[in-house]
mmCIF file of C-alpha atoms and ligand atoms in Angstrom:
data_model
loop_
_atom_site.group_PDB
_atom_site.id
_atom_site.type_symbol
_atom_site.label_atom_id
_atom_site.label_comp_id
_atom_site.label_asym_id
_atom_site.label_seq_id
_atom_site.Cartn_x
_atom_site.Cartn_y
_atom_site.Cartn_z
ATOM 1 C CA UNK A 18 2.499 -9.439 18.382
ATOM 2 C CA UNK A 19 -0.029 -6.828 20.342
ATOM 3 C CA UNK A 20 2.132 -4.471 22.774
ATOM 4 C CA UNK A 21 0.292 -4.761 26.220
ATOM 5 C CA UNK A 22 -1.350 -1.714 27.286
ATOM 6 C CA UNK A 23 -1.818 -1.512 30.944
ATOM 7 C CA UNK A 24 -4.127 1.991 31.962
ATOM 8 C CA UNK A 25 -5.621 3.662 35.456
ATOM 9 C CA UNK A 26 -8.923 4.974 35.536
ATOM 10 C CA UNK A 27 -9.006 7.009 38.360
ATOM 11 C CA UNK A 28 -12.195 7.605 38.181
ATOM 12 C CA UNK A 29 -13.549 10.672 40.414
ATOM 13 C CA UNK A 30 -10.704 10.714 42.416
ATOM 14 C CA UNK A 31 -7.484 13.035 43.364
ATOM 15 C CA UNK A 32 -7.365 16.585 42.694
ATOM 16 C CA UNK A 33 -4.853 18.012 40.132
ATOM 17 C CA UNK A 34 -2.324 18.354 43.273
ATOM 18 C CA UNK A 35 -2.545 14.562 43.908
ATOM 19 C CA UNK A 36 -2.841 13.495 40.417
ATOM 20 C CA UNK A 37 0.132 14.954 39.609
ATOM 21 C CA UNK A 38 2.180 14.034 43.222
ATOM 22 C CA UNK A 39 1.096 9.716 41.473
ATOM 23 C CA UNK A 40 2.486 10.578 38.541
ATOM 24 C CA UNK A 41 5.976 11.808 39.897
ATOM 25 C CA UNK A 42 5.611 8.695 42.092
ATOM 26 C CA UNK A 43 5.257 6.193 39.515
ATOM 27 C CA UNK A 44 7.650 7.725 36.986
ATOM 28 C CA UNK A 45 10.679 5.969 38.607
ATOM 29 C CA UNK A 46 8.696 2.774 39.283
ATOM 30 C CA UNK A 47 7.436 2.456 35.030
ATOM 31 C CA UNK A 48 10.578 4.022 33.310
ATOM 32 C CA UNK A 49 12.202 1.150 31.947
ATOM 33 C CA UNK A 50 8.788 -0.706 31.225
ATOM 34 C CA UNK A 51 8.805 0.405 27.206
ATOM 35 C CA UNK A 52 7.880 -2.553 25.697
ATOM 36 C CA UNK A 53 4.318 -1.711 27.181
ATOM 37 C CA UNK A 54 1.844 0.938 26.969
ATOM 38 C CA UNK A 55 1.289 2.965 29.966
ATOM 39 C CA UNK A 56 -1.906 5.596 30.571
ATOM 40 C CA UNK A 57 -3.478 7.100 33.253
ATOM 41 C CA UNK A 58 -6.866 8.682 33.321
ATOM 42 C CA UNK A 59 -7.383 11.527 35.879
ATOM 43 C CA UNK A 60 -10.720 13.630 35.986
ATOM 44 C CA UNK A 61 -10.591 16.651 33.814
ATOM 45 C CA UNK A 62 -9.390 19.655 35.918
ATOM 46 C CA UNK A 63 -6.608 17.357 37.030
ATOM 47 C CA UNK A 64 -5.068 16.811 33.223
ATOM 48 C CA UNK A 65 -3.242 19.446 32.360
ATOM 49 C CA UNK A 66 -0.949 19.141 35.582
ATOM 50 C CA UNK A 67 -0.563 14.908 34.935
ATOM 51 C CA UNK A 68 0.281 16.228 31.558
ATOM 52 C CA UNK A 69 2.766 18.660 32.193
ATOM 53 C CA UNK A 70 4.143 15.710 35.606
ATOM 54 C CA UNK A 71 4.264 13.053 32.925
ATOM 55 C CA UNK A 72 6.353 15.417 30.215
ATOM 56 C CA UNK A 73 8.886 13.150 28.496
ATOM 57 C CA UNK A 74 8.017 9.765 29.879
ATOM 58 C CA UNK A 75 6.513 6.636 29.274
ATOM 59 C CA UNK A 76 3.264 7.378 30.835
ATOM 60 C CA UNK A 77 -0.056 9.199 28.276
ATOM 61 C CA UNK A 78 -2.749 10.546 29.498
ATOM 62 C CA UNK A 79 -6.447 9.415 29.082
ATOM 63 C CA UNK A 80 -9.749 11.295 29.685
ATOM 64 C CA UNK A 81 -12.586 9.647 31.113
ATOM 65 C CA UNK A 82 -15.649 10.933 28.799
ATOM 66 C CA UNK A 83 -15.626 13.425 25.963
ATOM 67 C CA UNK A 84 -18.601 14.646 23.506
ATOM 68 C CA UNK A 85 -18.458 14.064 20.193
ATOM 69 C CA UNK A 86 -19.460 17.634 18.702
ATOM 70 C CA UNK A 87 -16.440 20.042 18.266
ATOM 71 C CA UNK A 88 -17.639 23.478 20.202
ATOM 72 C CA UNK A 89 -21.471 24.698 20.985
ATOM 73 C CA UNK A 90 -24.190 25.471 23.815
ATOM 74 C CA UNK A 91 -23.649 22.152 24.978
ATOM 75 C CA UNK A 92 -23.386 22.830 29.135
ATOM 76 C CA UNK A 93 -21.356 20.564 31.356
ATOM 77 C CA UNK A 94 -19.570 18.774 28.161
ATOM 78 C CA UNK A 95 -15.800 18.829 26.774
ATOM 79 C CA UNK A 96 -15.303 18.565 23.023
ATOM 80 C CA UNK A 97 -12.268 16.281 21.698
ATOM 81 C CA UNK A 98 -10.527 19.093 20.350
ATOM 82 C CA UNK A 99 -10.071 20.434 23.770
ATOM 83 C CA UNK A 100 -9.011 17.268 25.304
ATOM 84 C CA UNK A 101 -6.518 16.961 22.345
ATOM 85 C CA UNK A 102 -5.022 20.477 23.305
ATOM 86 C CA UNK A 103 -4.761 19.536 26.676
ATOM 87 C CA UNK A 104 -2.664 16.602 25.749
ATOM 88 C CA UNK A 105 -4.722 13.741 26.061
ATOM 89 C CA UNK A 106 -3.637 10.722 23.514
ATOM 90 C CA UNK A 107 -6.761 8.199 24.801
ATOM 91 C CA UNK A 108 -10.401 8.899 25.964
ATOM 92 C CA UNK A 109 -12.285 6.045 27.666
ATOM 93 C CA UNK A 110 -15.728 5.485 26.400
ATOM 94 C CA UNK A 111 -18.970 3.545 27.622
ATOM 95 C CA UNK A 112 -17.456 2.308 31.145
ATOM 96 C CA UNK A 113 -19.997 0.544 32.763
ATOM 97 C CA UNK A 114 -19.954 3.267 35.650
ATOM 98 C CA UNK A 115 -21.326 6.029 32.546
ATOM 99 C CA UNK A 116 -23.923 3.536 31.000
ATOM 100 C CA UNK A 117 -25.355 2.714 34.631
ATOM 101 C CA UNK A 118 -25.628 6.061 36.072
ATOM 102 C CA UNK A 119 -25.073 8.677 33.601
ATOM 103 C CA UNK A 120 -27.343 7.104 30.491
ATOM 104 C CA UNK A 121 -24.592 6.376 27.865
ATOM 105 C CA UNK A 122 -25.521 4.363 25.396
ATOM 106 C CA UNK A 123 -24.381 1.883 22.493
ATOM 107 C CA UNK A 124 -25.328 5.115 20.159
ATOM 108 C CA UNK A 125 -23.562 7.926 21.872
ATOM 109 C CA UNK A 126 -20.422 5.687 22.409
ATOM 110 C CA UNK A 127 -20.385 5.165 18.692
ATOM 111 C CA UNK A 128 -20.263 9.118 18.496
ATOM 112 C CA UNK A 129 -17.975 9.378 20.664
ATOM 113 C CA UNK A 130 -15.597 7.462 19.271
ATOM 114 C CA UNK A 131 -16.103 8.790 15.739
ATOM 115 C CA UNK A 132 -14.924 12.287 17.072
ATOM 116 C CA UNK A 133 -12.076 10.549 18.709
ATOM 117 C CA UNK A 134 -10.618 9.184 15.609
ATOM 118 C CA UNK A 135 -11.766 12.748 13.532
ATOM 119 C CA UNK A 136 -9.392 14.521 15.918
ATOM 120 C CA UNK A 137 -6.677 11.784 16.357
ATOM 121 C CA UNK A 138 -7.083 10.355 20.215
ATOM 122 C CA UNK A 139 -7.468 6.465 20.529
ATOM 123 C CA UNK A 140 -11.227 5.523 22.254
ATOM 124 C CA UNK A 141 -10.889 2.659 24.686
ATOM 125 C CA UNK A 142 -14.430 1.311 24.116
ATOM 126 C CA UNK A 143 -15.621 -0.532 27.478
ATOM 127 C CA UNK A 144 -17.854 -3.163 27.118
ATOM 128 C CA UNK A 145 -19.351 -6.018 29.786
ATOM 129 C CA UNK A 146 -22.285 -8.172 31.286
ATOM 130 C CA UNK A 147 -24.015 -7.493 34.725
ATOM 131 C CA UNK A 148 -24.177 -10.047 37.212
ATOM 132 C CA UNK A 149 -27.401 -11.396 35.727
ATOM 133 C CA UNK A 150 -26.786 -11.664 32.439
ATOM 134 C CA UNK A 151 -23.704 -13.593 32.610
ATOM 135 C CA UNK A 152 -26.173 -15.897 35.037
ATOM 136 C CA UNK A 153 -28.569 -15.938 32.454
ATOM 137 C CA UNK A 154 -25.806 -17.148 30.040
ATOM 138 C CA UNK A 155 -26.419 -13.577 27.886
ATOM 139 C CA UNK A 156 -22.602 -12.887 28.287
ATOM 140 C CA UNK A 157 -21.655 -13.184 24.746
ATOM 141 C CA UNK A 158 -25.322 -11.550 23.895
ATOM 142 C CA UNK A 159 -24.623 -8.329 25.672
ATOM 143 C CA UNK A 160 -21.163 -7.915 24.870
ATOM 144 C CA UNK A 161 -21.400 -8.616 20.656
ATOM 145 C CA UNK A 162 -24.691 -6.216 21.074
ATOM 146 C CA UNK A 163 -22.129 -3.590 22.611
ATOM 147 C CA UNK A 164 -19.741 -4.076 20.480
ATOM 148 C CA UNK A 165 -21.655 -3.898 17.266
ATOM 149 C CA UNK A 166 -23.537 -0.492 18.849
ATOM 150 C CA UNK A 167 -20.007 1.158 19.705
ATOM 151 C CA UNK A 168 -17.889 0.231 16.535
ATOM 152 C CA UNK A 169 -20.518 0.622 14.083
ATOM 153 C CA UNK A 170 -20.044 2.321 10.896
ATOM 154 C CA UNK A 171 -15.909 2.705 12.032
ATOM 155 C CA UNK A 172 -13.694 1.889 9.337
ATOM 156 C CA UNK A 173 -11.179 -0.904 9.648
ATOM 157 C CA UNK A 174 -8.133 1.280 9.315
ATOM 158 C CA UNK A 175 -9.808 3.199 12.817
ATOM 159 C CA UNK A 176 -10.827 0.179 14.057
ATOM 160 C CA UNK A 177 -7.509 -1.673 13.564
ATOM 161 C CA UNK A 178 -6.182 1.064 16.438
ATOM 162 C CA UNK A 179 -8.671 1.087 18.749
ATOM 163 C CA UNK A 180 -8.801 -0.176 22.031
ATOM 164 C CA UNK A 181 -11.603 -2.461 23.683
ATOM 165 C CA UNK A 182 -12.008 -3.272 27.420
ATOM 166 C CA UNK A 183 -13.777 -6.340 28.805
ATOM 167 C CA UNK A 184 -15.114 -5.156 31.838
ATOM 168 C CA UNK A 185 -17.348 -7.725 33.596
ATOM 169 C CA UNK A 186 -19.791 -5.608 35.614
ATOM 170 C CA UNK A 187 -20.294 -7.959 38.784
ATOM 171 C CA UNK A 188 -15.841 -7.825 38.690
ATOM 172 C CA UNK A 189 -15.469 -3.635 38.384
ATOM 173 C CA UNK A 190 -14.592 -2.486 42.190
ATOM 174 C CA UNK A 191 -15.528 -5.661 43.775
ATOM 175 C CA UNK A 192 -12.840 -7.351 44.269
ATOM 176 C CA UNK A 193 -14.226 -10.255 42.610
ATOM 177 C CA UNK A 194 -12.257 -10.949 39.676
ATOM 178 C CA UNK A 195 -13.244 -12.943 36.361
ATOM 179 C CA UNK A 196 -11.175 -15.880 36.455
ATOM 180 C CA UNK A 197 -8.308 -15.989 33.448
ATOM 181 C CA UNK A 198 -10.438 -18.677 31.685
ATOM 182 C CA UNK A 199 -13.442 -16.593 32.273
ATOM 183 C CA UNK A 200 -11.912 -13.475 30.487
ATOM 184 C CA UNK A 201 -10.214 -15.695 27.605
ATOM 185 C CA UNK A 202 -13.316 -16.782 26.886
ATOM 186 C CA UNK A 203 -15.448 -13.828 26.470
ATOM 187 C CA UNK A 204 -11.826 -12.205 24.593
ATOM 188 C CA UNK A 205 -11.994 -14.920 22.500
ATOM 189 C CA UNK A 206 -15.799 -14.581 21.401
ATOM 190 C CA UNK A 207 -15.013 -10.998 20.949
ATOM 191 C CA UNK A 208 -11.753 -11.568 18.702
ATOM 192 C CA UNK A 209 -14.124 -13.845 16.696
ATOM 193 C CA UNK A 210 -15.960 -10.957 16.103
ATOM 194 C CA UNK A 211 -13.737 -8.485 14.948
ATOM 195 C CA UNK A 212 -12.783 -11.312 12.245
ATOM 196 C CA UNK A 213 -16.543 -11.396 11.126
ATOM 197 C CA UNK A 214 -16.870 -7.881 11.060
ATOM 198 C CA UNK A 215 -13.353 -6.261 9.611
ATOM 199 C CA UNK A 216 -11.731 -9.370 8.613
ATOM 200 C CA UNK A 217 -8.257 -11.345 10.863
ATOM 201 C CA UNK A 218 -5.497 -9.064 9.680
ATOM 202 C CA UNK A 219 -7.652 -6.098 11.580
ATOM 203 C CA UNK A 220 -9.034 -8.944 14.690
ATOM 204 C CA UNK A 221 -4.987 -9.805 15.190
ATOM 205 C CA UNK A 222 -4.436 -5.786 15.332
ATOM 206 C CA UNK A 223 -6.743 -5.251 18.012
ATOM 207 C CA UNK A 224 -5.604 -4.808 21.967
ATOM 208 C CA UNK A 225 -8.409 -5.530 24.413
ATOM 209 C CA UNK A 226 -7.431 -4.780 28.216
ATOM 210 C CA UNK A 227 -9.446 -6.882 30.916
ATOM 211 C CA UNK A 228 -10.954 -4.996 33.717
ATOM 212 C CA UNK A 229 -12.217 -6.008 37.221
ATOM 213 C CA UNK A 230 -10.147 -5.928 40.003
ATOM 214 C CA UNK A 231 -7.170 -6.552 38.672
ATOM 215 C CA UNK A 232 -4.445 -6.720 40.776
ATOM 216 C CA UNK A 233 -0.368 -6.959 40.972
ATOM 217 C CA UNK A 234 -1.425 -11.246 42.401
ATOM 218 C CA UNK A 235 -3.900 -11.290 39.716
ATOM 219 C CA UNK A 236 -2.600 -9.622 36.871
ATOM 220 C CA UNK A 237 0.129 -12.017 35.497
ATOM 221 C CA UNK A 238 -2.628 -14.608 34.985
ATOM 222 C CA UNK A 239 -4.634 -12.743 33.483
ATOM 223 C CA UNK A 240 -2.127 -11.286 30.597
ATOM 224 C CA UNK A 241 -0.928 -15.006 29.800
ATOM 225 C CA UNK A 242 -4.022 -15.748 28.155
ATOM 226 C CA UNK A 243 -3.901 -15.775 24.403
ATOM 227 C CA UNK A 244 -6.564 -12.515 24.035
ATOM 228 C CA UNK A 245 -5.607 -10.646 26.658
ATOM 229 C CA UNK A 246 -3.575 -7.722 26.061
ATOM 230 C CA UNK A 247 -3.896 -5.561 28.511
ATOM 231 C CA UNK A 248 -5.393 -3.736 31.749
ATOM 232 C CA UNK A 249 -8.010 -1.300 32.862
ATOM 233 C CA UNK A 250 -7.451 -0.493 36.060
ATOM 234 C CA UNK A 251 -9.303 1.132 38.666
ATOM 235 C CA UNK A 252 -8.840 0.894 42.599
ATOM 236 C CA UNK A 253 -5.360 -0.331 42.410
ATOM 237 C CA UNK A 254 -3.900 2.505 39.860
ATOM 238 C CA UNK A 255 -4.645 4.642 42.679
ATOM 239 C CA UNK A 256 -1.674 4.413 44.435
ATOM 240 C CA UNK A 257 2.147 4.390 42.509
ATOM 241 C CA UNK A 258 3.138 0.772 43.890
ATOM 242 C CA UNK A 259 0.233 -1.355 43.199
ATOM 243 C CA UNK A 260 -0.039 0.077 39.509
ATOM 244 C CA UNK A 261 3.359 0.311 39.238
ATOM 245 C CA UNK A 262 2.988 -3.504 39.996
ATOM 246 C CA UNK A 263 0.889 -4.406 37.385
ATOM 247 C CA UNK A 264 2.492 -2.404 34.649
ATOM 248 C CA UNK A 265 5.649 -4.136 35.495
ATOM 249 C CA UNK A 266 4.294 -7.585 35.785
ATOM 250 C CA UNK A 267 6.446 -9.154 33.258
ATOM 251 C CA UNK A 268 9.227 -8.107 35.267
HETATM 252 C C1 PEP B 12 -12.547 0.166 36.287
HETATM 253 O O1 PEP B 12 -12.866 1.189 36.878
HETATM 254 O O2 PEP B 12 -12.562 0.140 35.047
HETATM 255 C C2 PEP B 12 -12.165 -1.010 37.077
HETATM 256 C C3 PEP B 12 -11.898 -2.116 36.447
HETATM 257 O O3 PEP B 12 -12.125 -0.857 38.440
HETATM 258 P P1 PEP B 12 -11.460 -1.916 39.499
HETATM 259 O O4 PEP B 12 -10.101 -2.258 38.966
HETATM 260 O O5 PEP B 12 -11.404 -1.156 40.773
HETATM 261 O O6 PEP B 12 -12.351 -3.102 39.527
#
């Protein structure tokens, strides 16, 4: 049995004062959901106060990007080991909104998540088609290209703990969600590919979240399907009663 693992990316949004005013908001709301995984990822200079807010809960604490060397003249970057200080269990890796506009590729996300696992933190590798490529009927293309690119050369005791994200470009902030068929399906393909690659003890171990508008209406649907086990989050983990919502949805 996977635990479900339902996470916010908050993406560029709220300051360390409102980061940390959602987090006392939602602790009341997620307390007694244990039998799940809870994470939020604020921006960086909002992390240590959702750190210190979400003290002694249920709820850990994500970062949105990291680099994968340890220290150096590397401007405008944070190193692992710094995220680890600040109390960060999870880093997200290759969302769609870093490979489109900030050039992150199959190659860095692999490095990225090998410094994850060096220092200890659990990568949530993002992976999805655009628009066009699912249209083209690439879907399972792009996404096993992805996946081989960000997991390659991990070990199967690393990638036993790791967490994917199907993310379905054309579905991130548009309100336009895959339907739960739609995500089974490409979970599935990607499940079949962990077997291939690491063998079905590992493949069973694996949680991968769904991302694209999910919603509290949405969200129950979605986790019933065999492959799905979990969120990622974005516009509605914004605000304590939607996410609250969808972490609870079992409830
Ligand atoms: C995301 O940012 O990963 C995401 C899925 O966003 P949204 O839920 O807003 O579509």
């Amino acid at each position: 049995m996977r635990r479900y693992i339902l996470a916010g990316n908050w993406k560029m949004h709220l300051d360390a004062q409102a980061s940390a005013d959602l987090v006392k908001a939602l602790i009341p709301s997620v307390k007694d959901s244990t039998d799940v995984d809870v994470v939020v990822g604020p921006v960086f200079t909002s992390i240590p106060a959702v750190v210190e807010a979400a003290q002694g809960t249920n709820i850990a604490v994500a970062a949105q990007n990291c680099y994968w060397e340890d220290s150096g003249a590397f401007t405008g970057e944070i190193a692992v080991p710094m995220l680890k200080a600040a109390g960060c269990a999870y880093c997200i890796v290759g969302h769609s909104e870093r490979r489109q506009f900030f050039g992150e590729t199959d190659e860095k996300i692999n490095k990225k998540a090998q410094a994850l696992y060096k220092h200890g933190l659990t990568p949530i590798v993002c992976c999805g088609e655009l628009l066009e490529e699912r249209e083209a009927g690439k879907t399972t293309q792009v996404v096993e290209t992805q996946l081989r690119g960000c997991l390659k050369d991990l070990p199967a005791d690393k990638v036993r703990t790791t967490v994917l994200a199907y993310e379905p470009v054309w579905a991130i902030g548009t309100g336009k969600v895959a339907t739960p068929a739609q995500a089974q399906e490409v979970h599935a393909t990607i499940r079949a590919l962990l077997v291939e690659l690491y063998g079905q003890d590992v493949a069973d171990a694996v949680r991968i979240q769904y991302g694209g508008s999910v919603k509290a209406d949405n969200v129950k649907e979605l986790m019933g399907q065999t492959d799905i086990d979990g969120a990622l989050v974005g516009g509605a983990a914004l605000k304590p009663d939607s996410f609250a919502a969808i972490v609870n949805f079992q409830k």
